[in-house]
Amino acid sequence: MTAVQERTWTTVCRVEDLLVGRGVAALLPAGDQVAVFRTRDGLHVLSNHDPFSCAAVLSRGIVGDRGGVPVVVSPVYKQAFELATGRCVDDADVAVATYPVEVWDGYVRVGSP
Ligand code: FES
């Protein structure tokens, strides 16, 4: 028999508290620091940890696009990460974790990976 691990959801804030094109940092119960972004297309959640600078800063990155693909650019060394996949646009060997996100009764909830 295979054990099925339940996903846990953490309520972060109200959707209306998030500005379009900006990120906020949140701490999940398991200790993960995440960066929550609201764009015109919806919500995206990545690890807040920038693997190039080893700093928890991606929530403070600049949201934009590279060739039409929505990205966040680290405020430290300026590498860009795709909001949808976490892939680093500047280094194909690097990616940051992404997290499921949903809106529940007007609140943003982030799921365990
Ligand atoms: S602390 Fe350096 S990559 Fe995470």
PDB file of N, CA and C and ligand atoms in Angstrom:
ATOM      1  N   MET A   1       0.840  -1.179   0.000  1.00  0.00           N
ATOM      2  CA  MET A   1       0.000   0.000   0.000  1.00  0.00           C
ATOM      3  C   MET A   1       0.886   1.243   0.000  1.00  0.00           C
ATOM      4  N   THR A   2       0.486   2.232  -0.793  1.00  0.00           N
ATOM      5  CA  THR A   2       1.270   3.458  -0.883  1.00  0.00           C
ATOM      6  C   THR A   2       0.637   4.546  -0.025  1.00  0.00           C
ATOM      7  N   ALA A   3       1.444   5.164   0.788  1.00  0.00           N
ATOM      8  CA  ALA A   3       0.929   6.264   1.619  1.00  0.00           C
ATOM      9  C   ALA A   3       0.756   7.511   0.755  1.00  0.00           C
ATOM     10  N   VAL A   4      -0.363   8.156   0.890  1.00  0.00           N
ATOM     11  CA  VAL A   4      -0.612   9.395   0.160  1.00  0.00           C
ATOM     12  C   VAL A   4      -0.436  10.557   1.130  1.00  0.00           C
ATOM     13  N   GLN A   5       0.486  11.431   0.770  1.00  0.00           N
ATOM     14  CA  GLN A   5       0.728  12.568   1.660  1.00  0.00           C
ATOM     15  C   GLN A   5      -0.213  13.711   1.295  1.00  0.00           C
ATOM     16  N   GLU A   6      -0.954  14.164   2.267  1.00  0.00           N
ATOM     17  CA  GLU A   6      -1.888  15.269   2.054  1.00  0.00           C
ATOM     18  C   GLU A   6      -1.120  16.568   1.867  1.00  0.00           C
ATOM     19  N   ARG A   7      -1.580  17.356   0.914  1.00  0.00           N
ATOM     20  CA  ARG A   7      -0.992  18.687   0.752  1.00  0.00           C
ATOM     21  C   ARG A   7      -1.560  19.594   1.830  1.00  0.00           C
ATOM     22  N   THR A   8      -0.702  20.374   2.449  1.00  0.00           N
ATOM     23  CA  THR A   8      -1.195  21.349   3.424  1.00  0.00           C
ATOM     24  C   THR A   8      -1.225  22.724   2.775  1.00  0.00           C
ATOM     25  N   TRP A   9      -2.250  23.489   3.087  1.00  0.00           N
ATOM     26  CA  TRP A   9      -2.425  24.818   2.522  1.00  0.00           C
ATOM     27  C   TRP A   9      -2.265  25.855   3.622  1.00  0.00           C
ATOM     28  N   THR A  10      -1.541  26.914   3.323  1.00  0.00           N
ATOM     29  CA  THR A  10      -1.318  27.993   4.277  1.00  0.00           C
ATOM     30  C   THR A  10      -1.945  29.272   3.740  1.00  0.00           C
ATOM     31  N   THR A  11      -2.815  29.873   4.506  1.00  0.00           N
ATOM     32  CA  THR A  11      -3.417  31.146   4.115  1.00  0.00           C
ATOM     33  C   THR A  11      -2.394  32.258   4.346  1.00  0.00           C
ATOM     34  N   VAL A  12      -2.159  33.038   3.296  1.00  0.00           N
ATOM     35  CA  VAL A  12      -1.089  34.046   3.348  1.00  0.00           C
ATOM     36  C   VAL A  12      -1.643  35.451   3.551  1.00  0.00           C
ATOM     37  N   CYS A  13      -2.638  35.823   2.763  1.00  0.00           N
ATOM     38  CA  CYS A  13      -3.177  37.186   2.841  1.00  0.00           C
ATOM     39  C   CYS A  13      -4.411  37.247   1.949  1.00  0.00           C
ATOM     40  N   ARG A  14      -5.080  38.384   1.935  1.00  0.00           N
ATOM     41  CA  ARG A  14      -6.185  38.572   1.003  1.00  0.00           C
ATOM     42  C   ARG A  14      -5.626  38.873  -0.383  1.00  0.00           C
ATOM     43  N   VAL A  15      -6.291  38.418  -1.420  1.00  0.00           N
ATOM     44  CA  VAL A  15      -5.834  38.707  -2.784  1.00  0.00           C
ATOM     45  C   VAL A  15      -5.706  40.217  -2.975  1.00  0.00           C
ATOM     46  N   GLU A  16      -6.648  40.970  -2.455  1.00  0.00           N
ATOM     47  CA  GLU A  16      -6.641  42.421  -2.683  1.00  0.00           C
ATOM     48  C   GLU A  16      -5.493  43.122  -1.966  1.00  0.00           C
ATOM     49  N   ASP A  17      -4.831  42.421  -1.041  1.00  0.00           N
ATOM     50  CA  ASP A  17      -3.659  43.010  -0.374  1.00  0.00           C
ATOM     51  C   ASP A  17      -2.433  42.999  -1.284  1.00  0.00           C
ATOM     52  N   LEU A  18      -2.471  42.192  -2.355  1.00  0.00           N
ATOM     53  CA  LEU A  18      -1.308  42.071  -3.242  1.00  0.00           C
ATOM     54  C   LEU A  18      -1.419  43.066  -4.390  1.00  0.00           C
ATOM     55  N   LEU A  19      -0.350  43.777  -4.644  1.00  0.00           N
ATOM     56  CA  LEU A  19      -0.315  44.704  -5.775  1.00  0.00           C
ATOM     57  C   LEU A  19       0.100  43.940  -7.023  1.00  0.00           C
ATOM     58  N   VAL A  20      -0.561  44.225  -8.140  1.00  0.00           N
ATOM     59  CA  VAL A  20      -0.201  43.581  -9.405  1.00  0.00           C
ATOM     60  C   VAL A  20       1.220  43.993  -9.783  1.00  0.00           C
ATOM     61  N   GLY A  21       2.043  42.992 -10.092  1.00  0.00           N
ATOM     62  CA  GLY A  21       3.420  43.274 -10.502  1.00  0.00           C
ATOM     63  C   GLY A  21       4.405  43.367  -9.353  1.00  0.00           C
ATOM     64  N   ARG A  22       3.944  43.006  -8.152  1.00  0.00           N
ATOM     65  CA  ARG A  22       4.833  43.037  -6.989  1.00  0.00           C
ATOM     66  C   ARG A  22       4.780  41.698  -6.259  1.00  0.00           C
ATOM     67  N   GLY A  23       5.803  41.446  -5.449  1.00  0.00           N
ATOM     68  CA  GLY A  23       5.843  40.218  -4.672  1.00  0.00           C
ATOM     69  C   GLY A  23       5.818  40.496  -3.182  1.00  0.00           C
ATOM     70  N   VAL A  24       5.424  39.477  -2.423  1.00  0.00           N
ATOM     71  CA  VAL A  24       5.543  39.532  -0.964  1.00  0.00           C
ATOM     72  C   VAL A  24       6.168  38.212  -0.500  1.00  0.00           C
ATOM     73  N   ALA A  25       6.827  38.251   0.637  1.00  0.00           N
ATOM     74  CA  ALA A  25       7.417  37.046   1.212  1.00  0.00           C
ATOM     75  C   ALA A  25       6.470  36.470   2.255  1.00  0.00           C
ATOM     76  N   ALA A  26       6.476  35.139   2.352  1.00  0.00           N
ATOM     77  CA  ALA A  26       5.671  34.474   3.377  1.00  0.00           C
ATOM     78  C   ALA A  26       6.452  33.263   3.878  1.00  0.00           C
ATOM     79  N   LEU A  27       6.159  32.890   5.118  1.00  0.00           N
ATOM     80  CA  LEU A  27       6.821  31.734   5.731  1.00  0.00           C
ATOM     81  C   LEU A  27       5.795  30.619   5.902  1.00  0.00           C
ATOM     82  N   LEU A  28       6.077  29.458   5.305  1.00  0.00           N
ATOM     83  CA  LEU A  28       5.171  28.325   5.444  1.00  0.00           C
ATOM     84  C   LEU A  28       5.493  27.567   6.737  1.00  0.00           C
ATOM     85  N   PRO A  29       4.519  26.818   7.267  1.00  0.00           N
ATOM     86  CA  PRO A  29       4.727  26.134   8.554  1.00  0.00           C
ATOM     87  C   PRO A  29       5.943  25.206   8.565  1.00  0.00           C
ATOM     88  N   ALA A  30       6.269  24.613   7.404  1.00  0.00           N
ATOM     89  CA  ALA A  30       7.414  23.697   7.360  1.00  0.00           C
ATOM     90  C   ALA A  30       8.745  24.442   7.321  1.00  0.00           C
ATOM     91  N   GLY A  31       8.683  25.772   7.262  1.00  0.00           N
ATOM     92  CA  GLY A  31       9.905  26.564   7.286  1.00  0.00           C
ATOM     93  C   GLY A  31      10.316  27.132   5.946  1.00  0.00           C
ATOM     94  N   ASP A  32       9.592  26.789   4.872  1.00  0.00           N
ATOM     95  CA  ASP A  32       9.934  27.317   3.551  1.00  0.00           C
ATOM     96  C   ASP A  32       9.598  28.809   3.487  1.00  0.00           C
ATOM     97  N   GLN A  33      10.538  29.586   3.018  1.00  0.00           N
ATOM     98  CA  GLN A  33      10.249  30.983   2.703  1.00  0.00           C
ATOM     99  C   GLN A  33       9.849  31.050   1.240  1.00  0.00           C
ATOM    100  N   VAL A  34       8.683  31.623   0.967  1.00  0.00           N
ATOM    101  CA  VAL A  34       8.212  31.695  -0.410  1.00  0.00           C
ATOM    102  C   VAL A  34       7.998  33.152  -0.817  1.00  0.00           C
ATOM    103  N   ALA A  35       8.002  33.347  -2.133  1.00  0.00           N
ATOM    104  CA  ALA A  35       7.732  34.656  -2.725  1.00  0.00           C
ATOM    105  C   ALA A  35       6.433  34.533  -3.513  1.00  0.00           C
ATOM    106  N   VAL A  36       5.436  35.336  -3.151  1.00  0.00           N
ATOM    107  CA  VAL A  36       4.107  35.287  -3.775  1.00  0.00           C
ATOM    108  C   VAL A  36       3.970  36.498  -4.696  1.00  0.00           C
ATOM    109  N   PHE A  37       3.657  36.226  -5.961  1.00  0.00           N
ATOM    110  CA  PHE A  37       3.541  37.301  -6.948  1.00  0.00           C
ATOM    111  C   PHE A  37       2.132  37.324  -7.512  1.00  0.00           C
ATOM    112  N   ARG A  38       1.626  38.542  -7.685  1.00  0.00           N
ATOM    113  CA  ARG A  38       0.360  38.717  -8.395  1.00  0.00           C
ATOM    114  C   ARG A  38       0.664  39.430  -9.698  1.00  0.00           C
ATOM    115  N   THR A  39       0.246  38.819 -10.806  1.00  0.00           N
ATOM    116  CA  THR A  39       0.403  39.463 -12.105  1.00  0.00           C
ATOM    117  C   THR A  39      -0.980  39.616 -12.722  1.00  0.00           C
ATOM    118  N   ARG A  40      -1.035  40.221 -13.896  1.00  0.00           N
ATOM    119  CA  ARG A  40      -2.328  40.347 -14.572  1.00  0.00           C
ATOM    120  C   ARG A  40      -2.918  38.984 -14.885  1.00  0.00           C
ATOM    121  N   ASP A  41      -2.042  37.975 -15.012  1.00  0.00           N
ATOM    122  CA  ASP A  41      -2.509  36.627 -15.364  1.00  0.00           C
ATOM    123  C   ASP A  41      -2.913  35.799 -14.147  1.00  0.00           C
ATOM    124  N   GLY A  42      -2.545  36.229 -12.950  1.00  0.00           N
ATOM    125  CA  GLY A  42      -2.892  35.431 -11.782  1.00  0.00           C
ATOM    126  C   GLY A  42      -1.785  35.437 -10.756  1.00  0.00           C
ATOM    127  N   LEU A  43      -1.725  34.364  -9.969  1.00  0.00           N
ATOM    128  CA  LEU A  43      -0.787  34.271  -8.855  1.00  0.00           C
ATOM    129  C   LEU A  43       0.291  33.235  -9.153  1.00  0.00           C
ATOM    130  N   HIS A  44       1.492  33.517  -8.672  1.00  0.00           N
ATOM    131  CA  HIS A  44       2.596  32.572  -8.799  1.00  0.00           C
ATOM    132  C   HIS A  44       3.376  32.555  -7.494  1.00  0.00           C
ATOM    133  N   VAL A  45       3.839  31.383  -7.110  1.00  0.00           N
ATOM    134  CA  VAL A  45       4.628  31.273  -5.882  1.00  0.00           C
ATOM    135  C   VAL A  45       5.911  30.515  -6.179  1.00  0.00           C
ATOM    136  N   LEU A  46       7.022  31.147  -5.837  1.00  0.00           N
ATOM    137  CA  LEU A  46       8.349  30.547  -5.986  1.00  0.00           C
ATOM    138  C   LEU A  46       9.024  30.518  -4.619  1.00  0.00           C
ATOM    139  N   SER A  47      10.077  29.724  -4.518  1.00  0.00           N
ATOM    140  CA  SER A  47      10.933  29.862  -3.345  1.00  0.00           C
ATOM    141  C   SER A  47      11.438  31.300  -3.293  1.00  0.00           C
ATOM    142  N   ASN A  48      11.577  31.827  -2.081  1.00  0.00           N
ATOM    143  CA  ASN A  48      12.108  33.198  -1.940  1.00  0.00           C
ATOM    144  C   ASN A  48      13.630  33.213  -2.017  1.00  0.00           C
ATOM    145  N   HIS A  49      14.207  32.039  -2.058  1.00  0.00           N
ATOM    146  CA  HIS A  49      15.661  31.888  -1.955  1.00  0.00           C
ATOM    147  C   HIS A  49      16.327  32.027  -3.327  1.00  0.00           C
ATOM    148  N   ASP A  50      17.161  33.026  -3.467  1.00  0.00           N
ATOM    149  CA  ASP A  50      17.923  33.235  -4.708  1.00  0.00           C
ATOM    150  C   ASP A  50      19.175  32.359  -4.664  1.00  0.00           C
ATOM    151  N   PRO A  51      19.262  31.327  -5.535  1.00  0.00           N
ATOM    152  CA  PRO A  51      20.395  30.403  -5.448  1.00  0.00           C
ATOM    153  C   PRO A  51      21.729  31.021  -5.838  1.00  0.00           C
ATOM    154  N   PHE A  52      21.739  32.164  -6.471  1.00  0.00           N
ATOM    155  CA  PHE A  52      23.000  32.793  -6.874  1.00  0.00           C
ATOM    156  C   PHE A  52      23.606  33.632  -5.742  1.00  0.00           C
ATOM    157  N   SER A  53      22.774  34.292  -4.973  1.00  0.00           N
ATOM    158  CA  SER A  53      23.289  35.138  -3.886  1.00  0.00           C
ATOM    159  C   SER A  53      23.127  34.478  -2.522  1.00  0.00           C
ATOM    160  N   CYS A  54      22.404  33.326  -2.496  1.00  0.00           N
ATOM    161  CA  CYS A  54      22.118  32.646  -1.223  1.00  0.00           C
ATOM    162  C   CYS A  54      21.349  33.560  -0.270  1.00  0.00           C
ATOM    163  N   ALA A  55      20.550  34.467  -0.813  1.00  0.00           N
ATOM    164  CA  ALA A  55      19.781  35.385   0.025  1.00  0.00           C
ATOM    165  C   ALA A  55      18.291  35.197  -0.257  1.00  0.00           C
ATOM    166  N   ALA A  56      17.475  35.446   0.742  1.00  0.00           N
ATOM    167  CA  ALA A  56      16.011  35.317   0.606  1.00  0.00           C
ATOM    168  C   ALA A  56      15.458  36.648   0.104  1.00  0.00           C
ATOM    169  N   VAL A  57      15.507  36.827  -1.213  1.00  0.00           N
ATOM    170  CA  VAL A  57      15.224  38.145  -1.792  1.00  0.00           C
ATOM    171  C   VAL A  57      14.306  38.144  -3.005  1.00  0.00           C
ATOM    172  N   LEU A  58      13.913  36.965  -3.521  1.00  0.00           N
ATOM    173  CA  LEU A  58      13.181  36.994  -4.795  1.00  0.00           C
ATOM    174  C   LEU A  58      11.853  37.745  -4.695  1.00  0.00           C
ATOM    175  N   SER A  59      11.252  37.775  -3.501  1.00  0.00           N
ATOM    176  CA  SER A  59       9.985  38.513  -3.351  1.00  0.00           C
ATOM    177  C   SER A  59      10.179  40.008  -3.615  1.00  0.00           C
ATOM    178  N   ARG A  60      11.414  40.463  -3.524  1.00  0.00           N
ATOM    179  CA  ARG A  60      11.686  41.885  -3.748  1.00  0.00           C
ATOM    180  C   ARG A  60      12.251  42.150  -5.142  1.00  0.00           C
ATOM    181  N   GLY A  61      12.204  41.108  -5.999  1.00  0.00           N
ATOM    182  CA  GLY A  61      12.696  41.272  -7.362  1.00  0.00           C
ATOM    183  C   GLY A  61      11.733  42.071  -8.223  1.00  0.00           C
ATOM    184  N   ILE A  62      12.238  42.443  -9.381  1.00  0.00           N
ATOM    185  CA  ILE A  62      11.427  43.189 -10.351  1.00  0.00           C
ATOM    186  C   ILE A  62      10.684  42.187 -11.230  1.00  0.00           C
ATOM    187  N   VAL A  63       9.372  42.347 -11.332  1.00  0.00           N
ATOM    188  CA  VAL A  63       8.562  41.481 -12.184  1.00  0.00           C
ATOM    189  C   VAL A  63       8.493  42.093 -13.583  1.00  0.00           C
ATOM    190  N   GLY A  64       8.752  41.255 -14.578  1.00  0.00           N
ATOM    191  CA  GLY A  64       8.707  41.736 -15.960  1.00  0.00           C
ATOM    192  C   GLY A  64       8.557  40.562 -16.888  1.00  0.00           C
ATOM    193  N   ASP A  65       9.106  40.691 -18.102  1.00  0.00           N
ATOM    194  CA  ASP A  65       9.070  39.538 -18.991  1.00  0.00           C
ATOM    195  C   ASP A  65      10.350  39.473 -19.811  1.00  0.00           C
ATOM    196  N   ARG A  66      10.683  38.258 -20.187  1.00  0.00           N
ATOM    197  CA  ARG A  66      11.803  37.997 -21.087  1.00  0.00           C
ATOM    198  C   ARG A  66      11.228  37.298 -22.308  1.00  0.00           C
ATOM    199  N   GLY A  67      11.214  38.011 -23.429  1.00  0.00           N
ATOM    200  CA  GLY A  67      10.668  37.427 -24.644  1.00  0.00           C
ATOM    201  C   GLY A  67       9.213  37.019 -24.492  1.00  0.00           C
ATOM    202  N   GLY A  68       8.464  37.765 -23.697  1.00  0.00           N
ATOM    203  CA  GLY A  68       7.045  37.472 -23.517  1.00  0.00           C
ATOM    204  C   GLY A  68       6.745  36.503 -22.393  1.00  0.00           C
ATOM    205  N   VAL A  69       7.784  35.961 -21.745  1.00  0.00           N
ATOM    206  CA  VAL A  69       7.581  35.024 -20.647  1.00  0.00           C
ATOM    207  C   VAL A  69       7.696  35.792 -19.324  1.00  0.00           C
ATOM    208  N   PRO A  70       6.673  35.737 -18.461  1.00  0.00           N
ATOM    209  CA  PRO A  70       6.742  36.466 -17.192  1.00  0.00           C
ATOM    210  C   PRO A  70       7.864  35.945 -16.293  1.00  0.00           C
ATOM    211  N   VAL A  71       8.656  36.863 -15.759  1.00  0.00           N
ATOM    212  CA  VAL A  71       9.798  36.492 -14.913  1.00  0.00           C
ATOM    213  C   VAL A  71       9.885  37.444 -13.727  1.00  0.00           C
ATOM    214  N   VAL A  72      10.664  37.005 -12.729  1.00  0.00           N
ATOM    215  CA  VAL A  72      11.106  37.913 -11.677  1.00  0.00           C
ATOM    216  C   VAL A  72      12.623  37.951 -11.752  1.00  0.00           C
ATOM    217  N   VAL A  73      13.170  39.156 -11.625  1.00  0.00           N
ATOM    218  CA  VAL A  73      14.614  39.346 -11.701  1.00  0.00           C
ATOM    219  C   VAL A  73      15.146  39.569 -10.297  1.00  0.00           C
ATOM    220  N   SER A  74      16.109  38.738  -9.906  1.00  0.00           N
ATOM    221  CA  SER A  74      16.671  38.870  -8.560  1.00  0.00           C
ATOM    222  C   SER A  74      17.245  40.265  -8.361  1.00  0.00           C
ATOM    223  N   PRO A  75      16.982  40.869  -7.208  1.00  0.00           N
ATOM    224  CA  PRO A  75      17.541  42.197  -6.946  1.00  0.00           C
ATOM    225  C   PRO A  75      19.047  42.173  -6.657  1.00  0.00           C
ATOM    226  N   VAL A  76      19.631  40.983  -6.536  1.00  0.00           N
ATOM    227  CA  VAL A  76      21.063  40.930  -6.186  1.00  0.00           C
ATOM    228  C   VAL A  76      21.919  40.893  -7.461  1.00  0.00           C
ATOM    229  N   TYR A  77      21.957  39.736  -8.153  1.00  0.00           N
ATOM    230  CA  TYR A  77      22.812  39.639  -9.339  1.00  0.00           C
ATOM    231  C   TYR A  77      22.033  39.660 -10.649  1.00  0.00           C
ATOM    232  N   LYS A  78      20.711  39.871 -10.546  1.00  0.00           N
ATOM    233  CA  LYS A  78      19.868  40.133 -11.729  1.00  0.00           C
ATOM    234  C   LYS A  78      19.537  38.928 -12.595  1.00  0.00           C
ATOM    235  N   GLN A  79      19.727  37.709 -12.101  1.00  0.00           N
ATOM    236  CA  GLN A  79      19.251  36.569 -12.891  1.00  0.00           C
ATOM    237  C   GLN A  79      17.721  36.576 -12.897  1.00  0.00           C
ATOM    238  N   ALA A  80      17.143  36.131 -14.022  1.00  0.00           N
ATOM    239  CA  ALA A  80      15.691  36.102 -14.162  1.00  0.00           C
ATOM    240  C   ALA A  80      15.176  34.677 -14.001  1.00  0.00           C
ATOM    241  N   PHE A  81      14.038  34.547 -13.305  1.00  0.00           N
ATOM    242  CA  PHE A  81      13.404  33.249 -13.074  1.00  0.00           C
ATOM    243  C   PHE A  81      11.975  33.305 -13.611  1.00  0.00           C
ATOM    244  N   GLU A  82      11.605  32.267 -14.372  1.00  0.00           N
ATOM    245  CA  GLU A  82      10.244  32.223 -14.893  1.00  0.00           C
ATOM    246  C   GLU A  82       9.250  32.061 -13.745  1.00  0.00           C
ATOM    247  N   LEU A  83       8.224  32.898 -13.725  1.00  0.00           N
ATOM    248  CA  LEU A  83       7.245  32.831 -12.634  1.00  0.00           C
ATOM    249  C   LEU A  83       6.466  31.516 -12.664  1.00  0.00           C
ATOM    250  N   ALA A  84       6.202  30.985 -13.841  1.00  0.00           N
ATOM    251  CA  ALA A  84       5.369  29.787 -13.936  1.00  0.00           C
ATOM    252  C   ALA A  84       6.124  28.515 -13.574  1.00  0.00           C
ATOM    253  N   THR A  85       7.429  28.473 -13.861  1.00  0.00           N
ATOM    254  CA  THR A  85       8.166  27.210 -13.716  1.00  0.00           C
ATOM    255  C   THR A  85       9.333  27.283 -12.733  1.00  0.00           C
ATOM    256  N   GLY A  86       9.784  28.488 -12.382  1.00  0.00           N
ATOM    257  CA  GLY A  86      10.951  28.635 -11.524  1.00  0.00           C
ATOM    258  C   GLY A  86      12.270  28.496 -12.262  1.00  0.00           C
ATOM    259  N   ARG A  87      12.227  28.170 -13.566  1.00  0.00           N
ATOM    260  CA  ARG A  87      13.470  27.983 -14.311  1.00  0.00           C
ATOM    261  C   ARG A  87      14.223  29.293 -14.430  1.00  0.00           C
ATOM    262  N   CYS A  88      15.543  29.210 -14.291  1.00  0.00           N
ATOM    263  CA  CYS A  88      16.362  30.402 -14.467  1.00  0.00           C
ATOM    264  C   CYS A  88      16.596  30.620 -15.958  1.00  0.00           C
ATOM    265  N   VAL A  89      16.241  31.792 -16.435  1.00  0.00           N
ATOM    266  CA  VAL A  89      16.384  32.101 -17.854  1.00  0.00           C
ATOM    267  C   VAL A  89      17.859  32.260 -18.222  1.00  0.00           C
ATOM    268  N   ASP A  90      18.681  32.637 -17.258  1.00  0.00           N
ATOM    269  CA  ASP A  90      20.090  32.944 -17.528  1.00  0.00           C
ATOM    270  C   ASP A  90      21.022  31.760 -17.313  1.00  0.00           C
ATOM    271  N   ASP A  91      20.508  30.672 -16.744  1.00  0.00           N
ATOM    272  CA  ASP A  91      21.351  29.502 -16.489  1.00  0.00           C
ATOM    273  C   ASP A  91      20.445  28.266 -16.511  1.00  0.00           C
ATOM    274  N   ALA A  92      20.535  27.499 -17.590  1.00  0.00           N
ATOM    275  CA  ALA A  92      19.618  26.372 -17.796  1.00  0.00           C
ATOM    276  C   ALA A  92      19.758  25.288 -16.742  1.00  0.00           C
ATOM    277  N   ASP A  93      20.869  25.312 -15.972  1.00  0.00           N
ATOM    278  CA  ASP A  93      21.070  24.286 -14.947  1.00  0.00           C
ATOM    279  C   ASP A  93      20.413  24.642 -13.617  1.00  0.00           C
ATOM    280  N   VAL A  94      19.822  25.821 -13.522  1.00  0.00           N
ATOM    281  CA  VAL A  94      19.332  26.307 -12.232  1.00  0.00           C
ATOM    282  C   VAL A  94      17.822  26.548 -12.290  1.00  0.00           C
ATOM    283  N   ALA A  95      17.149  26.194 -11.223  1.00  0.00           N
ATOM    284  CA  ALA A  95      15.719  26.498 -11.074  1.00  0.00           C
ATOM    285  C   ALA A  95      15.429  26.658  -9.594  1.00  0.00           C
ATOM    286  N   VAL A  96      14.394  27.407  -9.285  1.00  0.00           N
ATOM    287  CA  VAL A  96      13.928  27.495  -7.903  1.00  0.00           C
ATOM    288  C   VAL A  96      12.599  26.756  -7.807  1.00  0.00           C
ATOM    289  N   ALA A  97      12.269  26.318  -6.610  1.00  0.00           N
ATOM    290  CA  ALA A  97      11.035  25.556  -6.403  1.00  0.00           C
ATOM    291  C   ALA A  97       9.815  26.437  -6.655  1.00  0.00           C
ATOM    292  N   THR A  98       8.769  25.807  -7.180  1.00  0.00           N
ATOM    293  CA  THR A  98       7.478  26.484  -7.309  1.00  0.00           C
ATOM    294  C   THR A  98       6.495  25.798  -6.367  1.00  0.00           C
ATOM    295  N   TYR A  99       5.453  26.522  -6.013  1.00  0.00           N
ATOM    296  CA  TYR A  99       4.462  26.021  -5.060  1.00  0.00           C
ATOM    297  C   TYR A  99       3.069  26.215  -5.646  1.00  0.00           C
ATOM    298  N   PRO A 100       2.146  25.281  -5.355  1.00  0.00           N
ATOM    299  CA  PRO A 100       0.767  25.489  -5.792  1.00  0.00           C
ATOM    300  C   PRO A 100       0.139  26.654  -5.034  1.00  0.00           C
ATOM    301  N   VAL A 101      -0.736  27.360  -5.720  1.00  0.00           N
ATOM    302  CA  VAL A 101      -1.405  28.504  -5.088  1.00  0.00           C
ATOM    303  C   VAL A 101      -2.855  28.523  -5.551  1.00  0.00           C
ATOM    304  N   GLU A 102      -3.737  28.940  -4.665  1.00  0.00           N
ATOM    305  CA  GLU A 102      -5.147  29.037  -5.016  1.00  0.00           C
ATOM    306  C   GLU A 102      -5.758  30.201  -4.243  1.00  0.00           C
ATOM    307  N   VAL A 103      -6.925  30.617  -4.724  1.00  0.00           N
ATOM    308  CA  VAL A 103      -7.682  31.642  -4.001  1.00  0.00           C
ATOM    309  C   VAL A 103      -8.895  30.960  -3.394  1.00  0.00           C
ATOM    310  N   TRP A 104      -9.071  31.156  -2.104  1.00  0.00           N
ATOM    311  CA  TRP A 104     -10.164  30.532  -1.373  1.00  0.00           C
ATOM    312  C   TRP A 104     -10.886  31.623  -0.592  1.00  0.00           C
ATOM    313  N   ASP A 105     -12.105  31.916  -1.013  1.00  0.00           N
ATOM    314  CA  ASP A 105     -12.918  32.908  -0.307  1.00  0.00           C
ATOM    315  C   ASP A 105     -12.198  34.254  -0.181  1.00  0.00           C
ATOM    316  N   GLY A 106     -11.481  34.618  -1.244  1.00  0.00           N
ATOM    317  CA  GLY A 106     -10.813  35.913  -1.266  1.00  0.00           C
ATOM    318  C   GLY A 106      -9.422  35.915  -0.664  1.00  0.00           C
ATOM    319  N   TYR A 107      -9.005  34.767  -0.135  1.00  0.00           N
ATOM    320  CA  TYR A 107      -7.675  34.673   0.476  1.00  0.00           C
ATOM    321  C   TYR A 107      -6.734  33.840  -0.400  1.00  0.00           C
ATOM    322  N   VAL A 108      -5.475  34.222  -0.408  1.00  0.00           N
ATOM    323  CA  VAL A 108      -4.439  33.475  -1.124  1.00  0.00           C
ATOM    324  C   VAL A 108      -3.954  32.346  -0.228  1.00  0.00           C
ATOM    325  N   ARG A 109      -3.997  31.133  -0.778  1.00  0.00           N
ATOM    326  CA  ARG A 109      -3.500  29.980  -0.023  1.00  0.00           C
ATOM    327  C   ARG A 109      -2.375  29.324  -0.817  1.00  0.00           C
ATOM    328  N   VAL A 110      -1.275  29.033  -0.134  1.00  0.00           N
ATOM    329  CA  VAL A 110      -0.112  28.409  -0.765  1.00  0.00           C
ATOM    330  C   VAL A 110      -0.009  26.975  -0.272  1.00  0.00           C
ATOM    331  N   GLY A 111       0.174  26.058  -1.219  1.00  0.00           N
ATOM    332  CA  GLY A 111       0.245  24.647  -0.872  1.00  0.00           C
ATOM    333  C   GLY A 111       1.670  24.186  -0.647  1.00  0.00           C
ATOM    334  N   SER A 112       1.799  23.108   0.097  1.00  0.00           N
ATOM    335  CA  SER A 112       3.117  22.491   0.252  1.00  0.00           C
ATOM    336  C   SER A 112       3.512  21.928  -1.113  1.00  0.00           C
ATOM    337  N   PRO A 113       4.831  21.860  -1.400  1.00  0.00           N
ATOM    338  CA  PRO A 113       5.269  21.453  -2.736  1.00  0.00           C
ATOM    339  C   PRO A 113       4.930  19.985  -3.042  1.00  0.00           C
TER     340      PRO A 113
HETATM  341  S1  FES B   1      22.343  28.928   0.678  1.00  0.00           S
HETATM  342 FE1  FES B   1      23.464  29.060  -1.133  1.00  0.00          FE
HETATM  343  S2  FES B   1      22.257  28.162  -2.605  1.00  0.00           S
HETATM  344 FE2  FES B   1      21.087  28.081  -0.833  1.00  0.00          FE
END
